[in-house]
Short mmCIF file of C-alpha atoms and ligand atoms in Angstrom, two decimals:
data_model
loop_
_atom_site.label_atom_id
_atom_site.label_comp_id
_atom_site.label_asym_id
_atom_site.label_seq_id
_atom_site.Cartn_x
_atom_site.Cartn_y
_atom_site.Cartn_z
CA UNK A 1 50.52 152.39 58.65
CA UNK A 2 48.06 154.79 60.13
CA UNK A 3 46.05 151.94 61.48
CA UNK A 4 49.31 150.46 63.01
CA UNK A 5 50.05 153.78 64.57
CA UNK A 6 46.51 153.82 66.08
CA UNK A 7 46.76 150.32 67.41
CA UNK A 8 50.03 151.11 69.04
CA UNK A 9 48.52 154.20 70.89
CA UNK A 10 45.34 152.49 71.80
CA UNK A 11 47.24 149.57 73.39
CA UNK A 12 48.26 152.09 75.96
CA UNK A 13 45.07 154.06 76.06
CA UNK A 14 46.70 157.01 74.20
CA UNK A 15 45.89 159.07 71.15
CA UNK A 16 48.35 158.45 68.22
CA UNK A 17 51.11 160.83 67.55
CA UNK A 18 51.62 162.62 64.11
CA UNK A 19 52.94 160.18 61.52
CA UNK A 20 54.37 161.79 58.40
CA UNK A 21 56.07 160.04 55.43
CA UNK A 22 59.16 161.68 53.98
CA UNK A 23 59.93 161.50 50.27
CA UNK A 24 62.99 162.82 48.43
CA UNK A 25 62.71 161.89 44.76
CA UNK A 26 66.07 163.63 43.94
CA UNK A 27 67.91 161.35 46.49
CA UNK A 28 65.56 158.56 47.36
CA UNK A 29 68.04 156.54 49.44
CA UNK A 30 68.30 159.53 51.84
CA UNK A 31 64.89 158.57 53.18
CA UNK A 32 65.97 155.15 54.35
CA UNK A 33 65.20 155.79 57.95
CA UNK A 34 62.64 156.57 60.56
CA UNK A 35 62.77 159.13 63.27
CA UNK A 36 60.84 159.68 66.45
CA UNK A 37 60.82 163.16 68.03
CA UNK A 38 60.14 164.39 71.50
CA UNK A 39 57.64 166.93 69.98
CA UNK A 40 55.35 164.00 69.42
CA UNK A 41 56.03 163.25 65.70
CA UNK A 42 57.27 160.17 63.89
CA UNK A 43 58.84 160.82 60.39
CA UNK A 44 59.06 157.81 58.27
CA UNK A 45 61.09 157.49 55.09
CA UNK A 46 59.49 156.17 51.85
CA UNK A 47 62.71 154.37 50.89
CA UNK A 48 62.67 152.32 54.20
CA UNK A 49 59.04 151.86 53.99
CA UNK A 50 58.97 150.34 50.50
CA UNK A 51 62.02 148.11 51.11
CA UNK A 52 60.62 146.80 54.33
CA UNK A 53 57.20 146.24 52.72
CA UNK A 54 58.85 144.10 50.12
CA UNK A 55 60.05 141.59 52.82
CA UNK A 56 56.68 140.08 53.54
CA UNK A 57 53.00 140.17 52.61
CA UNK A 58 51.83 141.06 56.18
CA UNK A 59 54.13 144.13 56.34
CA UNK A 60 55.48 142.98 59.72
CA UNK A 61 58.80 144.69 59.26
CA UNK A 62 57.27 148.11 58.97
CA UNK A 63 55.00 147.27 61.80
CA UNK A 64 58.03 146.43 63.96
CA UNK A 65 59.97 149.45 63.06
CA UNK A 66 56.95 151.61 63.70
CA UNK A 67 56.42 149.96 67.14
CA UNK A 68 60.04 150.62 68.01
CA UNK A 69 59.68 154.27 67.08
CA UNK A 70 56.39 154.38 69.05
CA UNK A 71 58.23 153.04 72.01
CA UNK A 72 60.39 156.15 71.90
CA UNK A 73 57.11 158.23 72.10
CA UNK A 74 56.15 156.28 75.19
CA UNK A 75 59.65 157.05 76.69
CA UNK A 76 59.36 160.74 75.91
CA UNK A 77 55.87 161.02 77.56
CA UNK A 78 56.86 159.10 80.63
CA UNK A 79 60.48 160.22 81.22
CA UNK A 80 61.73 156.67 80.48
CA UNK A 81 63.72 154.52 80.40
CA UNK A 82 64.21 154.57 84.11
CA UNK A 83 67.70 153.13 83.53
CA UNK A 84 69.76 155.92 82.01
CA UNK A 85 73.11 155.43 80.46
CA UNK A 86 75.70 157.72 78.87
CA UNK A 87 74.67 156.35 75.51
CA UNK A 88 71.20 155.77 74.24
CA UNK A 89 71.65 151.99 74.59
CA UNK A 90 69.07 151.46 77.44
CA UNK A 91 66.62 153.60 75.44
CA UNK A 92 67.13 151.59 72.33
CA UNK A 93 66.88 148.21 74.06
CA UNK A 94 63.68 149.20 75.69
CA UNK A 95 62.24 150.36 72.39
CA UNK A 96 63.01 146.96 71.06
CA UNK A 97 61.27 145.49 74.00
CA UNK A 98 58.27 147.70 73.34
CA UNK A 99 58.28 146.43 69.69
CA UNK A 100 58.31 142.74 70.85
CA UNK A 101 55.56 143.51 73.31
CA UNK A 102 53.31 145.12 70.63
CA UNK A 103 53.83 142.31 68.11
CA UNK A 104 52.76 139.76 70.75
CA UNK A 105 49.67 141.52 72.03
CA UNK A 106 46.30 140.25 70.63
CA UNK A 107 45.35 143.90 70.20
CA UNK A 108 48.64 144.69 68.64
CA UNK A 109 50.00 142.75 65.74
CA UNK A 110 48.91 139.52 67.39
CA UNK A 111 51.79 137.05 66.59
CA UNK A 112 51.74 134.20 69.06
CA UNK A 113 54.72 132.49 67.46
CA UNK A 114 57.97 134.22 68.06
CA UNK A 115 59.58 132.78 64.93
CA UNK A 116 57.21 134.96 62.93
CA UNK A 117 58.59 138.12 64.44
CA UNK A 118 62.22 137.08 64.88
CA UNK A 119 62.71 136.88 61.11
CA UNK A 120 61.30 140.36 60.76
CA UNK A 121 63.30 141.54 63.56
CA UNK A 122 66.63 140.73 61.97
CA UNK A 123 65.78 143.13 59.21
CA UNK A 124 64.36 145.71 61.41
CA UNK A 125 67.37 145.69 63.80
CA UNK A 126 69.75 146.29 60.89
CA UNK A 127 68.14 149.69 60.32
CA UNK A 128 69.99 152.28 62.40
CA UNK A 129 67.95 155.19 63.66
CA UNK A 130 70.08 158.29 63.86
CA UNK A 131 68.53 160.04 66.70
CA UNK A 132 71.80 160.17 68.48
CA UNK A 133 75.26 160.83 67.37
CA UNK A 134 76.81 158.17 69.52
CA UNK A 135 78.07 155.28 67.50
CA UNK A 136 77.65 152.75 70.29
CA UNK A 137 74.12 153.69 71.17
CA UNK A 138 72.14 150.68 70.08
CA UNK A 139 73.55 147.90 72.16
CA UNK A 140 75.14 144.86 70.61
CA UNK A 141 73.08 142.64 68.26
CA UNK A 142 72.70 139.85 70.87
CA UNK A 143 71.63 142.38 73.50
CA UNK A 144 69.02 143.73 71.12
CA UNK A 145 67.72 140.18 70.26
CA UNK A 146 67.41 139.55 73.98
CA UNK A 147 65.40 142.70 74.41
CA UNK A 148 62.86 141.96 71.73
CA UNK A 149 62.47 138.42 73.04
CA UNK A 150 61.94 139.70 76.62
CA UNK A 151 59.43 142.22 75.31
CA UNK A 152 57.52 139.44 73.32
CA UNK A 153 57.38 137.28 76.47
CA UNK A 154 56.06 140.18 78.48
CA UNK A 155 53.41 140.62 75.78
CA UNK A 156 51.32 137.83 77.40
CA UNK A 157 50.54 140.20 80.25
CA UNK A 158 48.65 143.50 80.75
CA UNK A 159 51.10 146.19 81.75
CA UNK A 160 51.05 149.93 82.08
CA UNK A 161 53.90 151.87 80.36
CA UNK A 162 55.67 152.29 83.64
CA UNK A 163 55.16 148.71 84.70
CA UNK A 164 56.49 147.53 81.47
CA UNK A 165 59.68 149.64 82.08
CA UNK A 166 60.24 148.36 85.55
CA UNK A 167 59.51 144.69 84.54
CA UNK A 168 61.72 145.02 81.39
CA UNK A 169 64.76 146.31 83.24
CA UNK A 170 64.39 143.97 86.34
CA UNK A 171 64.56 140.89 84.09
CA UNK A 172 67.02 142.38 81.65
CA UNK A 173 69.46 143.05 84.37
CA UNK A 174 68.85 139.54 85.64
CA UNK A 175 69.63 138.20 82.21
CA UNK A 176 72.97 139.94 82.30
CA UNK A 177 73.56 138.50 85.80
CA UNK A 178 74.66 141.77 87.28
CA UNK A 179 77.65 141.77 85.03
CA UNK A 180 76.71 145.14 83.58
CA UNK A 181 75.63 147.50 86.43
CA UNK A 182 74.70 150.19 84.06
CA UNK A 183 71.40 148.53 83.18
CA UNK A 184 70.60 147.48 86.69
CA UNK A 185 67.45 149.41 87.91
CA UNK A 186 68.25 152.37 90.12
CA UNK A 187 66.68 152.58 93.49
CA UNK A 188 63.86 154.80 92.49
CA UNK A 189 62.73 152.47 89.68
CA UNK A 190 63.49 149.34 91.61
CA UNK A 191 61.21 150.54 94.37
CA UNK A 192 58.42 150.82 91.75
CA UNK A 193 58.91 147.24 90.77
CA UNK A 194 56.75 144.49 92.14
CA UNK A 195 57.17 140.80 91.48
CA UNK A 196 54.17 139.58 89.68
CA UNK A 197 54.02 135.70 90.23
CA UNK A 198 52.69 134.91 86.82
CA UNK A 199 55.28 137.10 85.06
CA UNK A 200 57.96 135.82 87.31
CA UNK A 201 57.25 132.09 86.48
CA UNK A 202 57.01 132.84 82.80
CA UNK A 203 60.22 134.87 82.53
CA UNK A 204 62.19 132.58 84.88
CA UNK A 205 61.17 129.69 82.71
CA UNK A 206 62.95 131.43 79.81
CA UNK A 207 65.90 132.88 81.86
CA UNK A 208 68.48 130.36 80.62
CA UNK A 209 67.38 130.85 77.06
CA UNK A 210 67.63 134.73 77.49
CA UNK A 211 71.03 134.35 78.84
CA UNK A 212 72.12 132.14 75.99
CA UNK A 213 70.76 134.69 73.44
CA UNK A 214 72.80 137.41 75.17
CA UNK A 215 76.08 135.42 75.31
CA UNK A 216 75.69 134.05 71.71
CA UNK A 217 75.06 130.43 72.61
CA UNK A 218 71.86 130.67 70.68
CA UNK A 219 72.69 131.43 67.12
CA UNK A 220 70.91 133.82 64.91
CA UNK A 221 69.23 130.98 63.04
CA UNK A 222 68.22 129.25 66.27
CA UNK A 223 66.84 132.58 67.57
CA UNK A 224 64.64 132.91 64.50
CA UNK A 225 63.15 129.54 65.24
CA UNK A 226 62.22 130.01 68.85
CA UNK A 227 58.48 129.69 69.48
ZN1 LIG B 1 65.45 153.72 68.27
#
């Protein structure tokens, strides 16, 4: 996991944050969680780690959860997400996007086939991180699937953290077709956004698919088999 942590950070040219494992033998299920703190620390529970590790030999579920938590570190450092909501939904969706991006990158987890990460994602997404008390903070399950898919598609390109943020929300709001103004980029972040022709053609080629994930026309099983 320390090497995963280092790969996450070096992908963005940063030094890794502190990663600590948390154990509680007297109440082992209490450590079924992972937390990312604004102070630059990620605490990872042993109960979560061992259960996630049992899911696959390549440990991709833990890699995905860690990449999501590291996404929060990128947000803390860069005052992101640029799209703010009353709940933490935009923060959580973007962290899912960062995780998809990391798993796609050759210098990250290097999975070129989405079906390899979607299966892991279903488990990872079922883990709540309790860094907010708002019960509605994660976004719906289809919205989260859309976010990780969009992040994965963006993983074919080289982006800075802030460019990832502006590209992510530009296309994510397109996916929703303007029906949810709260995730539409505000004027400050929209002005930082520039259309990249290669990204534009890649994402637009998947736009119908992304919309179908969001509105439930692509089932969970179909989602897992996207390539
Ligand atoms: Zn989170």
